[in-house]
XYZ file of C-alpha atoms in Angstrom:
543
model
C 86.146 83.662 147.649
C 88.795 82.061 149.945
C 86.687 78.316 149.547
C 87.489 78.504 145.692
C 91.149 78.143 146.313
C 90.688 75.165 148.873
C 91.074 72.352 146.490
C 94.119 73.300 144.843
C 97.729 72.297 145.895
C 99.485 74.266 148.291
C 102.156 75.593 145.863
C 99.856 76.404 143.136
C 97.646 78.227 146.033
C 100.810 80.454 146.746
C 101.662 81.292 142.960
C 98.104 82.050 142.385
C 97.852 84.659 145.170
C 101.191 86.036 144.505
C 100.247 86.615 140.938
C 97.055 87.855 141.661
C 98.922 90.511 144.109
C 101.314 91.370 140.916
C 97.775 92.293 139.021
C 97.055 94.597 141.774
C 100.369 96.362 141.537
C 99.695 96.433 137.571
C 96.910 98.355 138.049
C 98.005 100.657 140.883
C 101.116 101.570 138.475
C 98.735 102.050 135.696
C 96.706 104.540 138.108
C 99.858 106.582 138.685
C 101.428 106.347 135.536
C 98.069 107.707 133.655
C 96.523 109.825 136.387
C 98.525 112.566 134.415
C 95.976 112.277 131.707
C 93.339 112.792 133.852
C 94.480 116.135 136.077
C 97.272 117.632 133.981
C 94.919 120.048 132.003
C 92.714 120.779 135.024
C 96.085 121.803 136.956
C 97.782 123.501 134.449
C 94.898 125.745 133.642
C 94.646 126.541 137.206
C 90.963 125.165 137.682
C 92.223 123.237 140.643
C 95.143 122.418 142.692
C 96.882 119.207 142.403
C 95.420 117.482 145.867
C 91.748 117.971 144.777
C 92.426 117.105 141.280
C 94.010 113.942 142.059
C 91.420 112.966 144.733
C 88.362 113.472 141.889
C 90.488 111.526 139.666
C 90.622 108.608 142.088
C 87.066 108.502 142.562
C 85.864 108.511 139.436
C 88.672 106.161 138.210
C 86.866 103.831 141.033
C 83.651 104.718 139.734
C 84.596 103.804 136.032
C 85.879 100.551 136.844
C 82.946 99.529 139.068
C 79.930 100.819 136.528
C 81.842 100.334 133.046
C 80.876 96.734 132.164
C 83.257 93.895 130.955
C 83.404 94.371 127.166
C 86.846 95.515 127.129
C 88.169 92.807 129.885
C 86.994 89.919 127.578
C 88.265 91.668 124.330
C 91.700 91.121 126.285
C 90.840 87.156 127.301
C 89.816 86.433 123.515
C 93.115 87.891 122.213
C 94.070 84.092 123.379
C 92.096 81.144 122.129
C 89.970 79.896 124.706
C 91.710 76.371 123.815
C 94.982 77.554 124.930
C 93.792 78.747 128.339
C 91.694 75.489 128.940
C 93.857 73.068 127.825
C 97.068 74.326 129.342
C 97.939 73.184 133.052
C 97.864 75.290 135.952
C 101.439 75.966 135.814
C 101.650 77.113 132.185
C 98.783 79.512 133.024
C 100.621 80.970 136.171
C 103.581 81.185 133.949
C 101.669 83.017 130.968
C 100.257 85.772 133.383
C 103.302 86.121 135.410
C 105.266 86.695 132.119
C 102.749 89.425 130.713
C 102.755 91.327 134.246
C 106.660 91.036 134.332
C 106.938 92.811 131.111
C 104.112 95.324 131.547
C 105.360 96.546 134.972
C 108.948 96.467 133.897
C 108.157 98.838 130.826
C 105.661 100.860 132.534
C 107.898 101.692 135.482
C 110.888 102.366 133.137
C 109.002 104.958 130.945
C 107.356 106.521 134.155
C 111.053 107.102 135.327
C 112.037 108.359 132.321
C 108.766 110.883 132.604
C 107.536 109.674 129.333
C 103.857 109.160 128.808
C 103.450 105.697 127.461
C 100.256 103.401 126.357
C 99.448 100.554 129.152
C 97.297 98.952 126.732
C 100.227 99.035 123.963
C 102.296 97.273 126.681
C 99.785 94.640 127.502
C 98.790 93.921 124.148
C 102.502 93.497 122.937
C 103.084 91.022 126.210
C 100.012 88.979 125.175
C 101.291 88.680 121.393
C 104.838 87.471 122.975
C 103.065 84.918 124.761
C 101.033 83.721 121.737
C 104.297 83.679 119.818
C 105.864 80.901 122.244
C 102.880 78.932 122.649
C 102.952 78.633 118.757
C 106.633 77.759 118.653
C 106.443 75.366 121.541
C 103.368 73.614 120.410
C 104.418 73.597 116.663
C 101.100 74.822 115.775
C 100.148 77.698 113.209
C 100.050 81.218 114.422
C 96.615 81.494 114.008
C 96.062 79.006 116.667
C 98.310 80.712 119.300
C 96.626 83.932 118.959
C 93.084 85.381 117.980
C 94.042 87.221 114.645
C 91.160 88.643 113.745
C 90.643 90.175 117.312
C 94.217 91.350 117.279
C 93.798 93.107 114.007
C 90.699 94.874 115.260
C 92.798 95.848 118.792
C 95.906 97.142 116.960
C 93.392 99.167 114.553
C 91.651 100.594 117.539
C 95.325 101.489 119.131
C 96.441 103.253 115.999
C 93.478 104.933 114.778
C 92.427 106.546 118.339
C 95.280 108.942 118.500
C 94.599 110.053 114.975
C 90.913 110.770 116.064
C 92.088 112.504 119.132
C 94.113 114.946 117.344
C 91.487 115.394 114.631
C 88.788 116.440 116.897
C 90.931 118.324 119.264
C 91.517 120.583 116.198
C 88.013 120.483 115.142
C 86.907 121.537 118.632
C 89.970 124.376 118.715
C 88.787 125.802 115.123
C 85.055 126.375 116.666
C 86.229 127.951 119.494
C 88.708 130.057 117.504
C 85.710 131.224 115.197
C 82.877 131.692 117.285
C 84.238 132.229 120.820
C 86.436 135.357 120.709
C 88.995 136.420 123.293
C 86.893 139.299 124.631
C 85.035 140.099 127.949
C 82.188 138.075 127.119
C 84.102 134.898 126.639
C 86.485 135.145 129.689
C 89.955 135.052 128.304
C 89.430 131.383 126.953
C 92.553 131.879 124.710
C 94.585 133.021 127.131
C 96.998 130.987 129.385
C 96.705 131.410 133.298
C 99.930 133.717 133.382
C 98.411 135.772 130.777
C 95.013 136.212 132.392
C 96.967 137.036 135.948
C 98.733 140.170 133.941
C 95.510 141.495 132.806
C 93.296 141.308 135.890
C 95.381 139.495 138.656
C 93.629 136.115 138.976
C 95.057 132.752 137.212
C 92.055 130.509 137.649
C 89.343 130.546 134.730
C 86.197 131.963 135.063
C 83.236 130.058 136.862
C 81.448 128.642 133.790
C 84.798 127.577 132.199
C 86.504 126.354 135.478
C 83.299 123.913 136.025
C 83.526 122.591 132.303
C 87.315 121.826 133.002
C 86.829 120.076 136.259
C 83.553 118.133 134.954
C 85.674 117.158 131.563
C 88.559 116.065 133.781
C 86.097 113.682 135.956
C 84.778 112.422 132.645
C 88.429 111.404 131.403
C 88.830 109.598 134.911
C 85.907 107.828 134.520
C 86.522 106.898 130.767
C 90.085 105.660 132.045
C 89.048 103.708 134.623
C 85.944 102.229 132.431
C 88.888 101.236 129.730
C 92.082 100.958 131.790
C 90.433 99.115 134.682
C 88.737 96.439 132.853
C 92.054 95.106 131.553
C 93.111 94.196 135.199
C 89.727 92.185 135.391
C 90.435 90.673 131.952
C 93.945 89.437 133.487
C 92.348 88.379 136.855
C 89.450 86.239 134.635
C 92.120 84.800 132.530
C 94.319 83.707 135.282
C 91.217 82.084 137.253
C 89.427 80.584 134.245
C 92.978 78.782 133.575
C 93.885 77.869 137.042
C 90.396 77.056 138.473
C 88.088 76.301 135.350
C 85.547 74.381 137.308
C 84.725 77.210 139.228
C 85.294 80.177 136.387
C 84.861 79.038 133.107
C 81.127 80.041 133.285
C 79.293 82.168 135.720
C 78.436 79.716 138.336
C 76.040 82.397 139.912
C 73.874 82.640 136.810
C 70.269 82.575 138.181
C 67.308 80.277 136.778
C 65.653 83.224 135.651
C 68.804 84.016 133.413
C 69.379 80.613 132.050
C 65.961 80.154 130.995
C 66.209 83.522 128.969
C 69.513 82.132 127.667
C 67.803 78.924 126.615
C 64.863 81.211 125.083
C 67.435 83.151 123.134
C 68.994 79.926 121.647
C 65.249 78.621 120.773
C 64.615 81.705 118.964
C 67.714 81.613 117.037
C 67.169 78.017 116.140
C 63.498 78.543 114.884
C 64.903 81.758 113.237
C 67.546 79.660 111.390
C 65.348 76.900 110.329
C 62.311 79.239 108.899
C 65.012 81.719 107.419
C 67.773 79.226 105.583
C 66.084 75.936 105.087
C 63.457 77.137 102.869
C 66.083 79.008 100.938
C 68.437 76.299 100.343
C 66.505 73.112 100.114
C 65.563 73.911 96.569
C 69.423 73.970 95.853
C 70.218 71.021 98.110
C 67.680 68.922 95.939
C 69.346 69.628 92.701
C 72.658 68.414 94.303
C 70.857 65.416 96.073
C 69.193 64.289 92.663
C 72.627 64.467 90.871
C 73.518 61.796 93.199
C 70.560 59.745 93.147
C 69.201 61.149 96.529
C 65.962 62.965 97.237
C 66.171 65.347 100.066
C 62.757 66.625 101.347
C 62.290 69.745 104.134
C 61.292 67.471 106.843
C 64.605 65.253 106.393
C 66.533 68.456 106.418
C 65.162 69.705 109.466
C 65.573 66.409 111.031
C 69.078 66.398 110.159
C 69.258 69.416 112.012
C 68.033 68.301 115.120
C 70.285 64.819 115.350
C 70.624 64.169 118.810
C 73.955 63.562 121.047
C 73.475 59.613 120.620
C 73.862 60.363 116.733
C 76.435 62.960 117.065
C 79.894 63.363 118.653
C 81.149 67.017 119.575
C 84.652 67.685 119.237
C 86.866 70.771 120.251
C 89.680 71.354 117.617
C 92.567 73.464 118.212
C 91.363 76.841 116.605
C 88.611 76.728 119.138
C 85.778 75.670 117.211
C 83.281 72.966 117.400
C 83.264 70.096 114.886
C 80.789 67.071 114.330
C 81.262 63.423 113.142
C 78.427 61.317 111.936
C 78.508 57.901 114.072
C 75.327 56.536 112.259
C 75.228 55.944 108.388
C 73.024 58.654 106.970
C 73.850 60.776 103.998
C 76.283 63.914 104.112
C 74.668 67.167 102.876
C 77.241 68.648 100.594
C 78.598 72.122 101.190
C 77.132 74.776 98.941
C 77.652 78.514 98.458
C 74.647 80.798 98.513
C 74.104 84.315 99.077
C 73.756 83.290 102.708
C 77.331 81.549 102.545
C 78.208 84.126 104.982
C 75.927 82.744 107.753
C 77.503 79.437 107.577
C 80.568 79.890 109.734
C 82.177 76.009 109.912
C 83.032 75.272 106.156
C 79.829 76.874 105.036
C 78.021 73.819 106.627
C 74.432 74.824 107.616
C 73.672 71.432 109.180
C 76.951 72.153 111.379
C 75.842 75.644 112.649
C 72.131 74.020 113.219
C 73.771 71.247 115.336
C 75.757 73.775 117.273
C 72.632 75.367 118.611
C 70.833 72.001 119.204
C 73.520 70.638 121.089
C 73.447 74.046 123.471
C 69.812 73.533 123.637
C 70.646 69.779 125.157
C 72.797 70.937 127.620
C 70.549 73.775 128.789
C 67.403 71.458 128.800
C 65.770 71.220 132.241
C 68.854 73.119 133.754
C 67.744 75.167 136.783
C 71.584 76.028 137.838
C 75.043 75.352 136.431
C 75.953 73.316 139.150
C 74.030 70.337 137.797
C 76.899 70.280 134.970
C 79.776 68.461 135.279
C 83.235 70.515 134.463
C 83.283 68.930 130.770
C 79.964 69.951 130.107
C 80.837 73.306 131.648
C 83.783 73.587 129.067
C 81.385 72.505 126.491
C 78.620 75.170 127.024
C 81.321 77.958 127.042
C 82.700 76.847 123.845
C 79.281 76.216 122.285
C 77.951 79.805 123.398
C 80.853 81.341 122.170
C 80.500 79.542 118.526
C 76.522 81.018 118.840
C 77.957 84.353 119.323
C 79.769 84.089 116.074
C 76.725 82.732 114.104
C 74.844 85.484 115.610
C 77.389 88.260 114.201
C 77.356 86.478 111.063
C 73.915 86.570 110.811
C 73.725 90.276 111.592
C 76.158 91.579 108.952
C 73.858 89.917 106.071
C 72.404 92.778 104.194
C 68.985 90.587 104.139
C 68.532 90.993 107.857
C 66.739 93.915 108.938
C 67.291 96.664 111.360
C 64.818 95.125 113.662
C 66.076 91.792 113.523
C 69.311 93.180 113.953
C 68.120 94.942 117.409
C 66.425 91.743 118.157
C 69.974 89.583 117.699
C 71.798 92.179 119.966
C 69.430 91.352 122.712
C 69.707 87.649 122.415
C 73.739 88.401 122.681
C 73.070 89.908 126.196
C 71.248 87.036 127.361
C 74.222 84.808 126.105
C 76.518 86.624 127.567
C 75.461 86.304 131.483
C 77.111 82.930 131.269
C 80.271 83.650 129.805
C 81.277 87.109 129.995
C 81.073 88.012 133.798
C 83.200 88.848 136.797
C 82.656 88.434 140.253
C 82.285 91.681 142.176
C 85.218 91.131 144.416
C 87.349 91.264 141.583
C 85.867 94.502 139.989
C 86.187 96.221 143.691
C 89.768 95.270 144.480
C 90.854 96.339 140.811
C 88.779 99.379 141.026
C 90.366 100.182 144.401
C 94.236 99.264 143.337
C 93.641 101.862 140.317
C 92.239 104.584 141.990
C 94.807 104.271 144.812
C 97.452 104.291 142.256
C 96.386 107.720 141.272
C 97.575 109.566 144.286
C 101.115 108.494 143.787
C 103.789 109.454 141.333
C 101.430 111.301 138.880
C 103.454 114.472 138.737
C 106.638 112.945 136.696
C 104.504 112.204 133.425
C 102.176 115.322 134.003
C 105.137 117.708 133.717
C 106.045 116.369 130.307
C 102.170 116.409 128.735
C 101.576 119.920 130.598
C 105.069 121.712 130.094
C 107.017 120.223 127.379
C 104.731 119.177 124.505
C 104.026 122.805 123.429
C 106.283 125.737 122.801
C 103.763 127.779 125.057
C 101.819 127.396 128.208
C 98.417 125.713 127.782
C 95.553 127.823 127.394
C 92.253 127.506 129.000
C 90.923 126.526 125.488
C 93.382 123.963 124.266
C 92.794 122.406 128.076
C 89.089 122.083 127.353
C 89.693 120.921 123.680
C 92.278 118.381 124.738
C 89.689 116.645 127.808
C 86.577 116.908 125.926
C 88.073 115.185 123.234
C 89.992 112.424 125.422
C 86.573 112.158 127.652
C 84.353 111.397 124.860
C 86.832 108.874 122.790
C 87.796 106.655 125.511
C 84.031 106.539 126.688
C 82.875 105.620 122.964
C 85.540 103.080 122.864
C 85.213 101.505 126.284
C 81.121 101.173 125.291
C 82.387 99.404 121.917
C 84.527 96.987 124.140
C 87.890 98.335 122.376
C 90.914 98.896 124.350
C 92.514 101.905 123.478
C 95.634 104.135 125.084
C 94.118 107.189 127.131
C 98.042 108.388 127.213
C 98.006 108.288 123.411
C 94.681 109.999 122.993
C 95.287 112.802 125.335
C 98.619 113.376 124.210
C 97.521 113.492 120.394
C 94.592 115.608 121.366
C 96.771 118.191 123.195
C 99.211 118.254 120.324
C 96.387 118.928 117.790
C 94.739 121.679 119.949
C 98.547 123.584 119.888
C 98.936 122.959 116.290
C 95.633 124.572 115.461
C 95.735 127.599 117.692
C 99.465 128.348 116.210
C 101.624 127.913 119.277
C 103.324 124.804 117.720
C 104.967 121.887 119.571
C 108.783 121.221 120.761
C 109.892 118.648 118.005
C 112.258 116.889 120.389
C 110.123 116.141 123.285
C 107.478 114.909 120.847
C 110.088 112.947 118.609
C 110.972 111.187 122.006
C 107.643 110.502 123.079
C 106.717 108.986 119.509
C 110.065 106.929 119.535
C 108.608 105.585 122.937
C 105.224 104.907 121.542
C 106.862 102.940 118.492
C 109.176 100.606 120.642
C 106.744 99.634 123.485
C 104.869 97.020 121.667
C 108.005 95.197 120.146
C 109.790 95.511 123.511
C 106.867 94.174 125.434
C 106.654 91.282 122.741
C 110.309 90.714 123.435
C 110.093 90.913 127.373
C 107.261 88.502 127.799
C 108.023 86.083 125.378
C 111.791 85.507 126.419
C 110.604 85.341 130.019
C 108.012 82.767 129.377
C 110.303 81.018 127.141
C 112.775 80.740 129.982
C 110.306 79.529 132.601
C 109.079 76.636 130.039
C 112.790 75.962 129.162
C 114.028 75.763 132.657
C 111.208 75.445 135.361
C 108.490 73.609 133.673
C 110.279 70.845 131.826
């Protein structure tokens, strides 16, 4: 790992190390800020004492980061256009990431001190938006070029919808428990609080079966939290390293020859599918257009145009992170047309351009055994091209004419492509996992008190704890699998409120109002903090 920093200037090396340390601190704060989500129900239902509960939470947070994949991490990275990350100099990248971390750490510590459950995800997304806004202003470009708007909308929707899902499903689980699991001897006092159970039989702990379910679901919440929130730290580190040391990190330099061959085979399959499926369907309509211009287009000519080599084409990267091509010889341009498959032609509905993207990638991968054979510029090109091909595959998969078998095949193709561009070295995953898990052992009690004691008007029952934890573990787990960053805090707090409303215990309006205000303010405040600091650094230190 250390040799990767050897070629950097001394001051950049020092700033890079300091920024990496800040990311680990951010993850540790995330750990103790959000540990309450994992342990509050298991502690307040007396299923476990605080020390073993926190220890289990730390272990499963570590496992969640280690074994969860990287889809959430790269969702965070793709929020900023790759062109912005690659084309900036290292000083700007360091300033960007430092501003993001400063805003996130300051707001998370402030809300933790005030004992308010807040979302680290909202804070991080807001900080990224602030960076995008300042880049838009300073570079005089459109807002869509400073941020990936489509990805931003998807993330915001997941952050908004996930608490509502938690509220709804916790109420459903409570309804089922109230309907079919009555409070009698056979069901072990599930609708009692620990205090009520103690008055009845002298014990506060839930029965063995219920206690086991509460402990397992608590571990599930911790694992899901690590799988989602831990990946955000990995994403920040990869964003930093791709921007500062692109030669070593823009693609996975440890990709094996076997994986490269599979990547090449996947793109070959896509090329053949594209030619076989869409050349036949478009050739007739293209001929009509050509005949009006006094030209004749044959299928062979169509395929030859789609396989034009680099000597006849020039690849250009544009500001909006797409690939454009210019014809350097004097051949006829095929006009753009709209067909029932126009959603498949991403770049100005130009079928030929899409095929050229595919062919250019195949040329880069031709006779390639290791990515060390590519120069730094070719590595950047390969990343851009693979991102474009992934968009093409997504567009094809959304077509109603594509069968379920073909969609499954395209999903497998994407997995072969992601080996190259969505990865993280093991040392990054382990250090983030350690930071998050160590953070769980300190400071958890402040926010846990608010969630466990102050949301509801009455102490938590075993059933409410069960409904809350099961809902949270499943919801966050599904979001992590889908690659969507969500707030564990929001999902668990809303699940808790839903379970209490369903059981008729009610909620403390003043506390819930303060929590909601905090949730609403998180995004704009983090936007303001990160954008203001980034602007100050650009204005006074990087001129």
